[in-house]
XYZ file of C-alpha atoms in Angstrom:
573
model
C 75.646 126.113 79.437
C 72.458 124.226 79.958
C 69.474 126.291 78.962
C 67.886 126.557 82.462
C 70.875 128.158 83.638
C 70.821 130.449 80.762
C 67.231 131.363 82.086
C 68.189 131.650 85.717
C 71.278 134.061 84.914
C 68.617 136.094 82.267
C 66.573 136.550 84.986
C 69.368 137.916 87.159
C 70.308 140.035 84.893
C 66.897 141.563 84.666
C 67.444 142.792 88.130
C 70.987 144.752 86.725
C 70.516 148.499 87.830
C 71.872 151.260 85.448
C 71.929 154.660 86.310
C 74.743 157.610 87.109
C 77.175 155.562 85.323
C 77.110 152.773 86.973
C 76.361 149.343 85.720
C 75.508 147.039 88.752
C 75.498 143.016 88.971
C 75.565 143.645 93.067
C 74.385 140.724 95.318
C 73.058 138.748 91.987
C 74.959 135.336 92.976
C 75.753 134.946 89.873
C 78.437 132.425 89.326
C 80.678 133.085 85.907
C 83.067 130.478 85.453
C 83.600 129.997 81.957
C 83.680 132.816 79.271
C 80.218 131.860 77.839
C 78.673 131.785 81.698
C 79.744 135.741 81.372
C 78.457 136.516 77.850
C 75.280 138.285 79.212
C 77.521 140.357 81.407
C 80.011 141.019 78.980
C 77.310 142.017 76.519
C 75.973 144.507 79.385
C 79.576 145.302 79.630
C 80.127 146.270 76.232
C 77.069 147.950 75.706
C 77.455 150.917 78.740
C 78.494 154.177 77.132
C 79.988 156.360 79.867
C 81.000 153.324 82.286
C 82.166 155.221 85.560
C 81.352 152.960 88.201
C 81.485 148.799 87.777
C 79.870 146.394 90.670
C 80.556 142.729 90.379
C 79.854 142.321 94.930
C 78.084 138.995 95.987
C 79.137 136.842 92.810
C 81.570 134.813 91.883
C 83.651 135.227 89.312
C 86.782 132.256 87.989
C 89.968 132.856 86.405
C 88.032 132.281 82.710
C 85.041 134.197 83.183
C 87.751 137.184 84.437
C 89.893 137.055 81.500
C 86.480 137.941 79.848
C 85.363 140.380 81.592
C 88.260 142.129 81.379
C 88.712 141.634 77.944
C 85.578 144.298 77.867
C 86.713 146.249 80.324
C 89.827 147.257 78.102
C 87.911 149.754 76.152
C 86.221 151.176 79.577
C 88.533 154.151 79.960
C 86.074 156.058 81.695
C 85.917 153.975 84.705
C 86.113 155.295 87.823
C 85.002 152.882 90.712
C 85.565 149.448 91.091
C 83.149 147.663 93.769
C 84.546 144.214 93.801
C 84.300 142.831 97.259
C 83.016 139.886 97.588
C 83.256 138.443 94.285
C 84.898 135.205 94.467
C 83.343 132.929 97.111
C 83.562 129.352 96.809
C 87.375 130.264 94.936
C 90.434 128.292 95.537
C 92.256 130.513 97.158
C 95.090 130.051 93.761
C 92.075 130.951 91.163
C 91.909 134.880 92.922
C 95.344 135.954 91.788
C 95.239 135.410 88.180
C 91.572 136.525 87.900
C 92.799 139.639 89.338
C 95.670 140.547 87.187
C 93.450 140.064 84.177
C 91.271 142.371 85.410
C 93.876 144.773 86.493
C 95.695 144.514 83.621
C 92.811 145.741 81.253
C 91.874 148.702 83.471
C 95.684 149.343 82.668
C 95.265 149.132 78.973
C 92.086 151.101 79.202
C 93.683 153.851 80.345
C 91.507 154.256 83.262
C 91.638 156.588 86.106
C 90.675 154.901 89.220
C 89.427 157.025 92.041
C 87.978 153.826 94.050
C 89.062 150.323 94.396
C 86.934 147.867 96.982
C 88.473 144.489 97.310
C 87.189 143.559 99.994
C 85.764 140.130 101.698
C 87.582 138.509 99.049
C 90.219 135.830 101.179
C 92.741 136.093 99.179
C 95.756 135.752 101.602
C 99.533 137.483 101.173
C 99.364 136.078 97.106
C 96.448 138.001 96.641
C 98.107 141.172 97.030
C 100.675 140.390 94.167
C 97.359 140.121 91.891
C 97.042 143.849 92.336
C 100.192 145.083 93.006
C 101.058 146.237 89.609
C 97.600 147.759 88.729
C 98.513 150.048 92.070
C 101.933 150.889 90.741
C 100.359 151.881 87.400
C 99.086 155.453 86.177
C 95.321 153.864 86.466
C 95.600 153.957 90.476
C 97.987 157.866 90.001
C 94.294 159.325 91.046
C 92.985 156.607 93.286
C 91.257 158.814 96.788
C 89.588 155.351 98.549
C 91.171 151.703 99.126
C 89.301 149.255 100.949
C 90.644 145.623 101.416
C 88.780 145.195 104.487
C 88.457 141.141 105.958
C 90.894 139.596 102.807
C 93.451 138.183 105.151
C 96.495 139.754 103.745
C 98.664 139.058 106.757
C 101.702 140.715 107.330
C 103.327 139.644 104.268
C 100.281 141.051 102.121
C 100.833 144.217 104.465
C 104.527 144.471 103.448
C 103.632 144.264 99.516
C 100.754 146.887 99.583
C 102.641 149.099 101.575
C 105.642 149.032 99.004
C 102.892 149.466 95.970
C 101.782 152.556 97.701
C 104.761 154.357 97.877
C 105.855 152.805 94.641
C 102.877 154.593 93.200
C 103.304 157.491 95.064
C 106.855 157.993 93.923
C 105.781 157.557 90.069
C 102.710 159.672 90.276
C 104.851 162.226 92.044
C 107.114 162.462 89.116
C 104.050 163.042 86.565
C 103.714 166.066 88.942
C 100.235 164.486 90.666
C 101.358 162.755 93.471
C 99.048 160.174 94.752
C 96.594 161.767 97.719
C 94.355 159.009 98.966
C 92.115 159.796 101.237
C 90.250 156.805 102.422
C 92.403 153.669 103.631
C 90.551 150.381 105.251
C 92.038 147.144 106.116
C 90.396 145.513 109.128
C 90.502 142.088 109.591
C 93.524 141.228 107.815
C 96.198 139.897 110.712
C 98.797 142.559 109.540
C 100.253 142.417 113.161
C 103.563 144.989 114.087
C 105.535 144.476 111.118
C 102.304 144.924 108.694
C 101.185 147.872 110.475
C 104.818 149.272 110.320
C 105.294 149.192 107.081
C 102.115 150.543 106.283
C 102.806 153.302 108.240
C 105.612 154.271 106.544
C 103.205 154.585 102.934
C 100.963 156.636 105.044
C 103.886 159.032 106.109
C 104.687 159.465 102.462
C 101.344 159.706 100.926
C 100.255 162.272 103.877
C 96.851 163.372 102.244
C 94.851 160.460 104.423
C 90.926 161.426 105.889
C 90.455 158.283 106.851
C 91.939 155.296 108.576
C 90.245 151.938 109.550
C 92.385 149.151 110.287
C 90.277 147.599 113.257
C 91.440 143.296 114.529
C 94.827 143.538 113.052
C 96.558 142.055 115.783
C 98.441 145.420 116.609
C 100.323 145.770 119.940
C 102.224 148.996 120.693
C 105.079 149.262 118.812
C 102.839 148.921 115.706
C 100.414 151.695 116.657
C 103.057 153.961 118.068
C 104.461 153.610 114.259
C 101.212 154.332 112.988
C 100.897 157.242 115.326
C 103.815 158.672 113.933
C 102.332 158.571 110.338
C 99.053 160.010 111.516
C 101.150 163.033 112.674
C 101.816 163.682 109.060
C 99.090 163.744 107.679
C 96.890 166.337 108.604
C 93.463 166.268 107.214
C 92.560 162.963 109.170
C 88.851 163.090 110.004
C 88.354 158.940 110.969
C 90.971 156.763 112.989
C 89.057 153.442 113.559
C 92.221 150.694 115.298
C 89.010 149.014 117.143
C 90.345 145.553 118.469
C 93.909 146.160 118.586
C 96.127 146.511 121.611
C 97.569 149.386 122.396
C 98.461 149.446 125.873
C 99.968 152.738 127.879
C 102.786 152.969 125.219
C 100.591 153.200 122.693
C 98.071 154.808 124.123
C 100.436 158.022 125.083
C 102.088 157.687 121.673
C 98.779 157.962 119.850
C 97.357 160.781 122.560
C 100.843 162.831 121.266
C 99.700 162.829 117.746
C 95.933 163.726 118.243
C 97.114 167.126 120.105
C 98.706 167.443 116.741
C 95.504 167.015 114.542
C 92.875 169.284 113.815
C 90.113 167.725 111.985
C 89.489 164.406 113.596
C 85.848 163.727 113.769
C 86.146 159.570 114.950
C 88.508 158.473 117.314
C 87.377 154.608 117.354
C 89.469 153.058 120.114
C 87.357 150.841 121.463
C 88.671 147.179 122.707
C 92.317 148.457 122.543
C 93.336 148.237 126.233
C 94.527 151.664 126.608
C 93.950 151.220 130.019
C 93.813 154.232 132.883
C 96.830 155.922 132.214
C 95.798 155.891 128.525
C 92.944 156.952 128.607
C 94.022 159.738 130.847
C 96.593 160.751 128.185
C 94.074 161.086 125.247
C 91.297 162.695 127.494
C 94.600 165.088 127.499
C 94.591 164.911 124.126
C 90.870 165.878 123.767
C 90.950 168.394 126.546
C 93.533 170.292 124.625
C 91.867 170.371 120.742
C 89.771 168.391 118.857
C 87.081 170.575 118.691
C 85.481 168.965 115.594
C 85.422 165.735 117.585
C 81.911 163.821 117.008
C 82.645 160.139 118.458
C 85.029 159.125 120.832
C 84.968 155.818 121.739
C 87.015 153.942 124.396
C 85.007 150.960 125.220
C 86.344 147.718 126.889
C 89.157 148.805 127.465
C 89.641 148.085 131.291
C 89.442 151.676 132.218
C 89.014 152.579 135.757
C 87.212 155.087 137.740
C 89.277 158.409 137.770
C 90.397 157.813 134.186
C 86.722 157.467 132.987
C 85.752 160.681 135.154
C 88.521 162.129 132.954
C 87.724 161.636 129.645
C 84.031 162.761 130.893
C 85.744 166.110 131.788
C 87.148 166.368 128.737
C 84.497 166.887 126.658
C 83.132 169.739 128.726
C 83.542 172.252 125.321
C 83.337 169.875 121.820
C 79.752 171.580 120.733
C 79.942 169.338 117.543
C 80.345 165.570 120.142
C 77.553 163.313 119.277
C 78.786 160.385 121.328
C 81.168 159.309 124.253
C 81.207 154.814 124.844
C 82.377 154.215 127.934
C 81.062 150.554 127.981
C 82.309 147.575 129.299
C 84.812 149.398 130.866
C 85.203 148.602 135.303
C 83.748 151.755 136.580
C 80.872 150.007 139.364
C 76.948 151.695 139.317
C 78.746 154.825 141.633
C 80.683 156.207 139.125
C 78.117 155.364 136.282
C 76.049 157.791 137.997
C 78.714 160.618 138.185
C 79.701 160.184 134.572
C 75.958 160.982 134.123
C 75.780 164.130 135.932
C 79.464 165.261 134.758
C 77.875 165.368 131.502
C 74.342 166.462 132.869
C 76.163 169.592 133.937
C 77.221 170.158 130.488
C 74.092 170.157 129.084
C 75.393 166.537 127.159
C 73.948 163.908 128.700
C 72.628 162.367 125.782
C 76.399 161.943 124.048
C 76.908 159.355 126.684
C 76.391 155.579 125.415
C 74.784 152.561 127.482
C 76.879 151.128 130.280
C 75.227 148.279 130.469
C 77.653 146.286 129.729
C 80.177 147.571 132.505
C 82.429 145.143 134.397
C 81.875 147.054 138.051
C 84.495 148.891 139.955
C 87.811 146.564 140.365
C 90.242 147.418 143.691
C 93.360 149.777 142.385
C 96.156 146.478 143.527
C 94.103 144.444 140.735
C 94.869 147.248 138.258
C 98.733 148.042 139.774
C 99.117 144.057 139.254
C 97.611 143.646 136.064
C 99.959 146.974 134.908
C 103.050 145.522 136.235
C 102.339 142.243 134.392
C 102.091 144.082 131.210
C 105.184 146.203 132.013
C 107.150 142.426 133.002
C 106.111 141.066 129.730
C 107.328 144.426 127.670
C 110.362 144.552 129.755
C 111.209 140.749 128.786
C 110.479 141.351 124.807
C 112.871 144.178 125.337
C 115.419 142.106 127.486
C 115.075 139.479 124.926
C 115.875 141.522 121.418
C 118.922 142.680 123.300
C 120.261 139.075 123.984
C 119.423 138.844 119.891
C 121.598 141.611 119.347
C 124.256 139.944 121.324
C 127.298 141.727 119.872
C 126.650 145.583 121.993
C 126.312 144.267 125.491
C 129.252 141.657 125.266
C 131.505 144.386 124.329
C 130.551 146.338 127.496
C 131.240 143.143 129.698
C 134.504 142.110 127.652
C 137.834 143.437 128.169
C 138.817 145.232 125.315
C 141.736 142.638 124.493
C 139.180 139.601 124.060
C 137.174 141.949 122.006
C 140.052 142.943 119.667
C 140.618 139.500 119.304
C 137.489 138.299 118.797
C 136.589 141.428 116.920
C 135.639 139.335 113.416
C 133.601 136.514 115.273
C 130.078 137.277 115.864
C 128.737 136.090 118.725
C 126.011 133.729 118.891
C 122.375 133.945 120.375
C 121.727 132.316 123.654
C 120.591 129.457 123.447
C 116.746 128.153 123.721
C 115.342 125.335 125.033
C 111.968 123.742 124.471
C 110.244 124.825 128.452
C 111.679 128.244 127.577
C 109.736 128.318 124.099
C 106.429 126.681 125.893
C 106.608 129.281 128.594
C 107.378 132.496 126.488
C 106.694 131.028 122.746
C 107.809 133.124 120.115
C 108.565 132.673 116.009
C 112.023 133.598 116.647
C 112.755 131.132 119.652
C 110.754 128.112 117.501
C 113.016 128.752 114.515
C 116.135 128.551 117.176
C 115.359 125.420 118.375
C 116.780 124.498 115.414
C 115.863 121.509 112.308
C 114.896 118.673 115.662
C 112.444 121.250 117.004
C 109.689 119.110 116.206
C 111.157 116.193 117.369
C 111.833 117.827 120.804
C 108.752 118.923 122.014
C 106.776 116.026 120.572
C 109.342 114.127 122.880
C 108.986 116.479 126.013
C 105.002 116.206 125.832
C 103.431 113.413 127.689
C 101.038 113.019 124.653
C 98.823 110.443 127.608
C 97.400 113.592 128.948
C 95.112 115.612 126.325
C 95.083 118.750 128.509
C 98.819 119.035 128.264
C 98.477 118.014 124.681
C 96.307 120.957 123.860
C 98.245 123.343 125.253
C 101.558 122.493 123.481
C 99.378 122.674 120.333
C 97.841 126.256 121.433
C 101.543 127.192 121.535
C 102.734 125.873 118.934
C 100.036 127.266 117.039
C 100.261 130.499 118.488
C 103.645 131.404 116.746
C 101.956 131.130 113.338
C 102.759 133.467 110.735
C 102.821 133.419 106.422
C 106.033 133.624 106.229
C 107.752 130.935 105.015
C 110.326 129.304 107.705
C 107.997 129.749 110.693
C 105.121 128.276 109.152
C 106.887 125.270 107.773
C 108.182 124.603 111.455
C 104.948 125.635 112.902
C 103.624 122.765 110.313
C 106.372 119.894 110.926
C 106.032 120.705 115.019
C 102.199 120.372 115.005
C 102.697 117.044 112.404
C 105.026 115.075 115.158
C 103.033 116.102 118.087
C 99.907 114.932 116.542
C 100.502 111.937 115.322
C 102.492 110.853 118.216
C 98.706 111.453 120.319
C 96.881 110.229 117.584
C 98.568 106.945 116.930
C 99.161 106.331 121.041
C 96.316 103.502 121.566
C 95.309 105.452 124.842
C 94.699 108.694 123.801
C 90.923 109.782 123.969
C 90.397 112.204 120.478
C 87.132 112.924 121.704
C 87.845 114.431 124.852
C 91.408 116.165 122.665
C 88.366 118.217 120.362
C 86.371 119.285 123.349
C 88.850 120.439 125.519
C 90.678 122.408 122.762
C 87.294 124.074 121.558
C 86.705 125.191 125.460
C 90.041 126.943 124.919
C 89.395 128.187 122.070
C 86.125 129.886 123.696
C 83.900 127.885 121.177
C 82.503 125.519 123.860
C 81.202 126.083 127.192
C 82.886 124.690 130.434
C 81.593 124.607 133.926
C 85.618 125.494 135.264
C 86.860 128.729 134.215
C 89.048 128.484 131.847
C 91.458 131.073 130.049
C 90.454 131.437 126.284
C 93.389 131.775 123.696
C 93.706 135.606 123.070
C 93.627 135.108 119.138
C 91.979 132.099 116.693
C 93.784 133.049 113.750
C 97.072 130.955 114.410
C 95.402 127.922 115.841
C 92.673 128.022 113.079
C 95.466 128.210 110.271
C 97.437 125.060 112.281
C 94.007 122.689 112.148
C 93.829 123.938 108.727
C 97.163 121.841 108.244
C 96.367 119.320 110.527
C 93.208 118.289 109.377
C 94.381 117.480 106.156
C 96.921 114.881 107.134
C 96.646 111.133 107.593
C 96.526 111.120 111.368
C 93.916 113.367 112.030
C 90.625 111.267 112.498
C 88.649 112.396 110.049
C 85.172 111.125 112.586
C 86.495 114.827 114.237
C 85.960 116.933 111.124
C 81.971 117.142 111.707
C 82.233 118.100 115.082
C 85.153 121.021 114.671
C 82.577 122.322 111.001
C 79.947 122.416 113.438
C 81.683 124.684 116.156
C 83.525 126.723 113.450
C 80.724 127.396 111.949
C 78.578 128.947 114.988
C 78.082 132.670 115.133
C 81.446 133.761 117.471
C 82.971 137.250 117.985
C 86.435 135.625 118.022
C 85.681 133.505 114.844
C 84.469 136.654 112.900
C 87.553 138.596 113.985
C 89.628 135.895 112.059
C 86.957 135.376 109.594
C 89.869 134.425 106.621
C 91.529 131.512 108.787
C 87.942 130.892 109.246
C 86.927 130.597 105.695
C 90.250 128.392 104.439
C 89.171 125.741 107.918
C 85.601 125.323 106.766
C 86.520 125.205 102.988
C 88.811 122.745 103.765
C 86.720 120.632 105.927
C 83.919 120.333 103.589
C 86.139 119.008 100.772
C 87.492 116.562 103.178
């Protein structure tokens, strides 16, 4: 290490704050690759009688410097908190996992007894997870009360793994005769979708000892949050249920409203951007009405509720003493019924609870709402309709004469077929996958690669089907590859007008026509992460997407780990 450096980390380390037990590197930017960049913090390490709490946040720390570290953590048994988020920008995401199990694996030896483990901001994708998945099935995690792996962009994958940790420890600690009773649970930001969210759920139903729950921009539709519902039910102390950004439409919304009659101690309901609609929100104002009388924040902003409902869930309040605010924002109630949620609440002496409505989207005519409602119902109905044609077998024996089913009682019968215009229209992973080993080949062939807009829209649905699994993003992958290069290498396609048009549908670029923004960034962000490393993107287009990637965006920071692997992958190009 060259001697100025050796000054520049002294000096850092100058600003290392001891007290309480805790020994504190946080936000010091220091950046430990080898093991003699960490000898300074291995001496302060080593040196810390009565280590409890350990902060490494804001550095960045590589697979040597961890092996290290941990090396000195093995004789730490005291230690108690682990504040680790953050700690490994600039990382290939392939360096995180190994630096993790080294440390995980001395906290092991040392015999430690966690009680808090932050890993979070650190974009370590579905492998990640496997880094710490044995340190949670060990006795060092038996005692762990808080886990926070907020923004790491475990996917549903990563979802699956930590779930089956969790119970994994649960099960062990349970036969020590301490069963694991965490309290504080947050993963926001981390694409876990349905089956992530499922599976989760499940842990959470075992573990039952939860006070608080933040999983906010997961990607979550209904059946997800009715299974976390279902969870919540179970575990009875919950004080904090923050699912901000997902969607949980009526389903979920009534689902959800059922289990909160069932709590007692919830302080935060946090519901805000979920599209729980009227009829939702009439079914947890319900909820409300009926109990929650520690209730300090409920908040159902932007989430396209209507006059009546909102009147409602003002009404609703009329007796929680201990309410300290109600956001109603951004929802379509017009300046009328702005004013009446004001005196509603006047009347009860609680005007102040209420939030700004500045943001409100006016009153909208009850056949918009009816039409957007049946549109969501359609769409349900056809998910539904479809998973029944996937189970095939049932409804062909109640349309088969029982003769051709005795005969045909050992063949199983096949899935309807798809075609590529039924994938474009209604894409899914499962109907991709079913278009069989020439899917690419198809739809590159069926897109008149001449025009960019239709060009950008096979490639927004394409993209849209991504997931981390395996099969479906290696035909995600090969799809994208022969559409692209079949526009790139056509003399007469225009790449310049191909980026601008796809970053005004990706919202990151203004248009004068309205245009319909893609719901979610993460799968088309994780397809030009692909793309932009192959041969036949023009690389004169990777300055121009870095600069609009890299612009302050709601819908960027909501997928901020797709985000991170694009821009780390542009500027190495």
């Amino acid at each position: 290490m060259a001697s100025e450096d050796i000054t520049k980390l002294a000096e850092s380390l100058a600003k290392t704050k001891v007290g309480g037990g805790q020994l504190s590197f946080k936000g010091q930017s220091l950046k430990l690759n080898t093991a003699e960049d960490a000898e300074e913090v291995i001496k302060q390490i080593e040196e810390f009688d009565g280590l409890e709490a350990l902060r490494l946040e804001g550095n960045t720390v590589g697979v040597e410097a961890a092996k290290v570290i941990a090396k000195a953590l093995e004789k730490k048994s005291e230690l108690k908190r682990c504040h680790w988020s953050d700690m490994f920008t600039g990382r290939l995401r392939s360096e995180i996992p190994p630096a993790l199990i080294s440390l995980g694996d001395a906290l092991i030896a040392a015999g430690a007894q966690l009680v808090e483990l932050d890993l979070s901001d650190n974009a370590f994708g579905p492998d990640g997870v496997r880094g710490f998945e044995a340190l949670l099935k060990s006795p060092a995690c038996y005692t762990l009360q808080e886990l926070k792996l907020n923004n790491c962009g475990m996917g549903i994958g990563g979802g699956k793994i930590l779930a089956a940790a969790l119970k994994e420890c649960h099960r062990k600690s349970s036969a020590q005769g301490k069963p694991l009773a965490l309290k504080i649970f947050v993963a926001g930001r981390n694409r876990l979708e349905n089956d992530g969210a499922t599976a989760l759920a499940e842990a959470f139903g075992i573990i039952g000892t939860l006070e608080e729950v933040h999983m906010p921009q997961n990607g979550i539709n209904h059946p997800g949050i009715t299974a976390l519902a279902q969870a919540f039910a179970i575990n009875p102390l919950l004080k904090v249920i923050n699912l901000n950004d997902n969607t949980f439409t009526e389903k979920g919304a009534v689902a959800m409203a059922d289990t909160l009659k069932a709590l007692r101690q919830v302080e935060v309901i946090n519901f805000g951007d979920c599209l729980v609609r009227s009829k939702g929100a009439v079914a947890i104002a319900d909820a409300v009405k009926e109990g929650l009388h520690k209730l300090k924040e409920l908040n159902l902003s932007f989430c396209e509720i209507k006059r009546d409902a909102a009147l409602t869930v003002a009404e609703a309040i009329e007796d929680k003493t201990e309410l300290e605010k109600l956001d109603l924002n951004g929802n379509c109630l017009g300046e009328e019924v702005c004013e009446q949620l004001h005196e509603i609440l006047e009347g009860f002496n609680m005007a102040s609870v209420l939030g700004s409505l500045s943001d409100d989207e006016g009153e909208e005519d009850d056949d918009e709402e009816e039409e957007e409602e049946d549109e969501d119902e359609e769409e349900e109905e056809e998910e539904e309709q479809q998973q029944l044609k996937e189970r095939g077998a049932e409804e062909q024996e109640s349309l088969t004469p029982k003769k051709i089913i005795d005969s045909q009682a050992s063949t199983p019968v096949p899935s309807p077929p798809v075609d590529v215009a039924t994938f474009l229209a209604f894409p899914s992973p499962e109907k991709l996958l079913r278009l069989g080993p020439k899917c690419s080949v198809l739809i590159a062939q069926q897109t008149d690669t001449s025009d960019v807009e239709k060009v950008v829209a096979t490639l927004l649905r394409i993209s849209s089907v991504f997931k981390d699994e395996a099969p479906v993003k290696t035909a995600v992958h090969e799809t994208t590859d022969a559409l692209m290069k079949k526009a790139f290498s056509s003399a007469t396609f225009n790449s310049d007008a191909f980026i601008s048009n796809l970053l005004v549908h990706m919202g990151l670029l203004k248009s004068e026509e309205k245009i319909k923004t893609v719901p979610s960034l993460y799968g088309i962000l994780m397809t030009l992460n692909h793309m932009v490393q192959q041969d036949y993107f023009p690389k004169s287009l990777a300055p121009v997407l870095s600069a609009f990637v890299t612009k302050p965006n709601r819908a960027l920071d909501s997928c901020s780990f797709a985000r991170h692997m694009l821009l780390q992958t542009l500027h190495q190009l």
